[in-house]
Coordinates of C-alpha atoms in Angstrom, one line a residue:
M1 CA 96.4 137.1 44.0
T2 CA 94.8 140.2 45.5
H3 CA 91.1 139.8 46.3
T4 CA 88.7 142.1 44.4
K5 CA 86.5 143.8 47.0
I6 CA 84.4 146.0 44.8
R7 CA 83.7 145.5 41.1
V8 CA 82.1 148.1 38.9
S9 CA 81.2 146.8 35.5
G10 CA 80.0 148.9 32.6
V11 CA 78.2 151.3 34.8
S12 CA 76.4 154.3 33.2
V13 CA 74.0 156.8 34.6
S14 CA 71.7 158.9 32.4
Y15 CA 68.6 161.0 32.8
Q16 CA 66.4 163.4 30.9
D17 CA 65.7 166.8 32.3
R18 CA 62.4 168.7 32.0
D19 CA 63.3 170.2 28.6
G20 CA 63.9 166.7 27.3
Q21 CA 67.6 167.0 27.1
Q22 CA 69.6 163.9 27.9
H23 CA 72.4 164.0 30.5
V24 CA 75.0 161.3 31.1
P25 CA 76.9 161.9 34.4
L26 CA 78.7 158.5 34.0
Q27 CA 79.3 156.4 31.0
L28 CA 80.7 152.8 30.9
V29 CA 82.7 153.0 34.0
N30 CA 84.7 149.9 35.0
L31 CA 86.6 149.8 38.2
S32 CA 88.0 147.1 40.6
V33 CA 88.8 148.0 44.1
R34 CA 91.1 145.6 45.9
K35 CA 90.5 144.4 49.5
G36 CA 92.2 146.6 52.0
E37 CA 93.3 149.3 49.6
L38 CA 92.5 153.1 49.6
I39 CA 91.5 154.3 46.1
C40 CA 90.9 158.0 45.4
L41 CA 88.4 159.2 42.8
L42 CA 89.9 162.4 41.6
G43 CA 88.4 164.9 39.1
P44 CA 86.8 168.3 38.7
S45 CA 83.3 169.2 39.7
G46 CA 80.7 167.5 37.5
C47 CA 82.9 164.5 36.6
G48 CA 80.6 162.0 38.4
K49 CA 83.0 161.0 41.2
T50 CA 80.3 161.5 44.0
T51 CA 77.7 159.8 41.8
L52 CA 80.1 156.8 41.4
L53 CA 80.6 156.7 45.2
N54 CA 76.9 156.8 45.8
L55 CA 76.3 154.0 43.4
M56 CA 78.9 151.8 45.2
A57 CA 77.4 152.7 48.6
G58 CA 73.9 151.8 47.4
F59 CA 72.4 155.2 47.6
Q60 CA 71.7 155.3 43.8
T61 CA 71.1 152.7 41.2
P62 CA 72.8 152.7 37.7
S63 CA 71.0 153.1 34.5
S64 CA 73.0 150.2 33.2
G65 CA 75.8 148.0 34.3
S66 CA 76.4 146.3 37.7
I67 CA 78.2 146.8 41.0
E68 CA 79.2 144.1 43.3
I69 CA 80.9 144.0 46.7
D70 CA 82.3 140.6 47.7
G71 CA 80.5 139.1 44.7
V72 CA 77.1 140.4 45.9
A73 CA 75.1 142.9 43.8
V74 CA 74.8 146.3 45.5
R75 CA 71.1 147.3 45.5
K76 CA 70.8 149.3 48.7
P77 CA 73.0 150.6 51.6
N78 CA 74.6 148.0 53.8
P79 CA 75.3 148.7 57.5
R80 CA 78.8 147.1 57.0
H81 CA 79.6 149.8 54.4
V82 CA 79.8 153.2 56.0
T83 CA 79.8 156.6 54.3
L84 CA 81.4 159.7 55.6
F85 CA 80.3 163.0 54.0
Q86 CA 81.5 166.6 54.2
E87 CA 78.5 167.3 56.6
Y88 CA 79.3 165.9 60.0
G89 CA 75.8 164.6 60.6
L90 CA 76.2 164.6 64.4
F91 CA 73.3 164.5 66.8
P92 CA 73.3 167.9 68.6
W93 CA 71.6 166.5 71.7
R94 CA 74.2 163.7 72.1
T95 CA 77.6 164.1 73.6
V96 CA 80.7 163.2 71.6
L97 CA 80.8 159.8 73.4
D98 CA 77.1 159.2 72.8
N99 CA 77.4 160.1 69.1
V100 CA 80.2 157.5 68.7
L101 CA 78.1 154.9 70.6
F102 CA 75.1 155.4 68.3
G103 CA 76.1 152.8 65.7
L104 CA 77.1 150.3 68.3
E105 CA 73.7 150.7 70.0
A106 CA 72.1 150.1 66.6
Q107 CA 74.1 146.8 66.4
K108 CA 73.0 145.9 69.9
I109 CA 76.5 145.6 71.2
A110 CA 76.7 145.0 74.9
R111 CA 77.1 148.2 76.8
D112 CA 80.5 147.4 78.4
E113 CA 82.0 146.4 75.0
A114 CA 80.5 149.4 73.3
L115 CA 82.0 151.8 75.8
R116 CA 85.4 150.0 75.5
R117 CA 85.4 150.4 71.7
A118 CA 84.1 154.0 71.8
H119 CA 86.7 155.2 74.2
A120 CA 89.4 153.4 72.2
I121 CA 88.5 155.0 69.0
L122 CA 88.1 158.4 70.7
A123 CA 91.7 158.0 71.9
T124 CA 92.8 157.1 68.4
V125 CA 91.4 160.4 66.9
G126 CA 92.6 162.4 69.9
L127 CA 89.2 163.2 71.5
T128 CA 89.4 161.5 74.9
D129 CA 89.2 164.8 76.7
S130 CA 86.2 165.9 74.7
A131 CA 84.0 162.8 75.3
R132 CA 81.5 164.7 77.4
R133 CA 81.2 167.8 75.2
F134 CA 78.3 168.5 72.8
P135 CA 78.8 169.2 69.1
R136 CA 78.1 172.9 69.6
Q137 CA 81.2 173.0 71.8
L138 CA 83.5 171.6 69.1
S139 CA 85.5 173.1 66.3
G140 CA 84.9 172.0 62.7
G141 CA 87.9 169.7 62.7
M142 CA 86.8 168.2 66.0
K143 CA 83.3 167.5 64.7
Q144 CA 84.8 165.8 61.6
R145 CA 87.0 163.6 63.9
V146 CA 83.8 162.6 65.9
A147 CA 82.2 161.7 62.6
L148 CA 85.3 159.7 61.6
A149 CA 85.3 157.9 65.0
R150 CA 81.6 157.1 64.7
A151 CA 82.2 155.6 61.3
L152 CA 85.2 153.5 62.4
V153 CA 84.0 152.3 65.7
V154 CA 81.5 149.9 64.0
E155 CA 84.5 148.4 62.2
P156 CA 83.1 148.8 58.7
D157 CA 84.0 146.4 55.9
V158 CA 84.2 149.3 53.5
L159 CA 84.4 153.0 54.2
F160 CA 83.2 155.5 51.6
M161 CA 84.4 159.1 52.0
D162 CA 83.0 161.9 50.0
E163 CA 85.5 164.9 50.3
P164 CA 85.2 164.7 54.1
F165 CA 88.0 167.2 54.7
A166 CA 87.3 169.8 52.0
A167 CA 85.9 172.4 54.3
L168 CA 88.6 172.2 56.9
D169 CA 91.7 174.3 57.3
T170 CA 95.0 173.0 56.1
F171 CA 96.4 172.1 59.5
T172 CA 93.3 170.1 60.5
R173 CA 93.1 168.5 57.1
H174 CA 96.7 167.3 57.3
R175 CA 96.2 165.9 60.7
L176 CA 93.0 164.0 59.7
Q177 CA 94.8 162.6 56.6
D178 CA 97.6 161.3 58.8
E179 CA 95.0 159.7 61.1
I180 CA 93.3 158.0 58.1
R181 CA 96.6 156.6 56.9
T182 CA 97.4 155.3 60.4
I183 CA 94.0 153.8 61.1
R184 CA 93.6 152.2 57.7
Q185 CA 97.0 150.5 58.1
R186 CA 96.0 149.2 61.5
L187 CA 92.5 148.0 60.6
G188 CA 93.0 147.1 56.9
T189 CA 89.7 148.7 55.9
T190 CA 88.9 149.1 52.2
V191 CA 88.4 152.8 51.5
V192 CA 87.0 154.7 48.5
F193 CA 87.8 158.4 48.9
V194 CA 86.4 161.2 46.7
T195 CA 88.6 164.3 46.3
H196 CA 89.5 167.1 44.0
D197 CA 92.7 167.8 45.8
F198 CA 95.8 166.5 44.0
D199 CA 98.0 166.5 47.1
E200 CA 95.4 164.6 49.1
A201 CA 95.2 161.9 46.5
A202 CA 98.9 161.6 46.3
Y203 CA 99.3 161.4 50.0
L204 CA 96.5 158.9 50.8
A205 CA 95.9 156.6 47.9
D206 CA 97.3 153.3 46.8
R207 CA 95.8 154.1 43.5
V208 CA 94.1 157.2 42.0
A209 CA 91.3 156.9 39.4
V210 CA 91.5 160.2 37.4
M211 CA 88.0 161.0 36.1
S212 CA 87.2 163.1 33.0
I213 CA 84.0 165.0 32.4
N214 CA 81.0 165.0 29.9
P215 CA 80.5 162.2 30.2
G216 CA 82.1 161.1 33.5
R217 CA 84.5 158.2 33.1
I218 CA 87.7 156.9 34.5
A219 CA 90.3 158.1 32.0
E220 CA 93.5 157.2 33.7
M221 CA 94.6 155.1 36.7
V222 CA 97.6 156.1 38.7
E223 CA 99.2 153.2 40.6
F224 CA 101.8 153.8 43.3
A225 CA 104.5 151.5 44.5
P226 CA 103.6 150.2 47.9
D227 CA 105.1 152.4 50.6
T228 CA 103.7 153.6 54.0
T229 CA 106.8 155.3 55.4
F230 CA 106.9 158.5 53.4
D231 CA 105.8 161.9 54.6
R232 CA 105.0 165.2 52.9
R233 CA 108.6 166.3 52.9
S234 CA 109.9 163.2 51.2
R235 CA 111.1 162.6 47.6
I236 CA 108.5 159.8 47.3
F237 CA 105.6 162.2 48.0
E238 CA 107.0 164.7 45.5
E239 CA 107.2 161.9 42.9
R240 CA 103.6 160.9 43.7
R241 CA 102.5 164.5 43.2
I242 CA 104.2 164.7 39.8
H243 CA 102.4 161.5 38.7
V244 CA 99.0 162.8 39.8
F245 CA 99.5 166.2 38.1
T246 CA 100.8 164.5 34.9
S247 CA 97.9 162.0 34.8
V248 CA 95.4 164.8 35.1
A249 CA 97.2 166.7 32.3
N250 CA 97.0 163.5 30.2
T251 CA 93.4 162.7 31.1
F252 CA 91.5 164.6 28.4
G253 CA 91.9 162.9 25.2
H254 CA 92.2 159.3 26.6
A255 CA 89.2 157.2 25.5
E256 CA 90.3 154.2 27.6
P257 CA 92.0 154.0 31.0
T258 CA 95.7 153.8 31.1
V259 CA 98.0 153.0 34.0
C260 CA 100.7 155.3 35.3
K261 CA 103.1 153.8 37.9
T262 CA 105.6 155.6 40.1
S263 CA 108.5 153.4 39.1
S264 CA 109.2 155.6 36.0
P265 CA 108.1 159.2 36.3
P266 CA 107.2 160.9 33.0
Q267 CA 109.8 163.3 31.7
N268 CA 109.2 166.9 30.7
A269 CA 105.6 166.9 31.8
S270 CA 103.8 170.2 31.5
P271 CA 100.5 169.7 33.3
K272 CA 99.4 173.3 33.9
P273 CA 97.5 174.0 30.7
A274 CA 95.4 170.8 31.0
L275 CA 94.9 171.4 34.7
E276 CA 93.6 174.9 34.0
A277 CA 91.2 173.6 31.3
S278 CA 89.9 170.6 33.3
F279 CA 89.6 171.9 36.8
T280 CA 88.3 175.4 36.2
A281 CA 84.8 174.3 37.4
S282 CA 86.0 172.8 40.7

């Protein structure tokens, strides 16, 4: 039986604005994330996917419901659970190497061991030759790779990623997606990944939670057959893309989550109208 790493049970978030109007970004969300899997939260702007990630990471508290990681209630951020944002968050006065070392220093890891781990992760993300550079001397893609290295070097138990590649060019984004797949397979890290990009979700995820809007909820769950060998030119990737597009098209109108598996692709799907209606705001 697969161990449940993260459990979200009946979580809602609501608030009242200055005019007294009630807003419900999330309503009765239930989600189980398995140990070692990468799950994507996919949906248009305003569907609550970042709010849900922040709740799981401990940056926000729900209005109702509960969130547990390894059976322990989430009440605040945990140093074993690392979050990677769109913003790089690098220290401009530190070199690439020193930025990566920061988390290890906070953990009081011995200097020799910290250097070994930092150099190893820089090699993994292809930044060995840039170790002595400062952030101002790096491209956007290189900065995001430093941020990724800094997150991974502390060997997090859970990695939360909030659209980390959204601002990057396609070439760099694809390279970093490839690195995420490779690193996750090697380390077995549990990853929750927020995106509004269908192809990104299809390429990276073991499962995709498609979220609807007003209020935000998980409307449909796409579950892929296990396979780590496909690439973007393969038939498997195309089938995954079809399932993601079809699930988004089906999302609006489902009151309860359903499961769509890649073993039997839906026939005669026409996702375009629903996609246009649901993702206009993104």
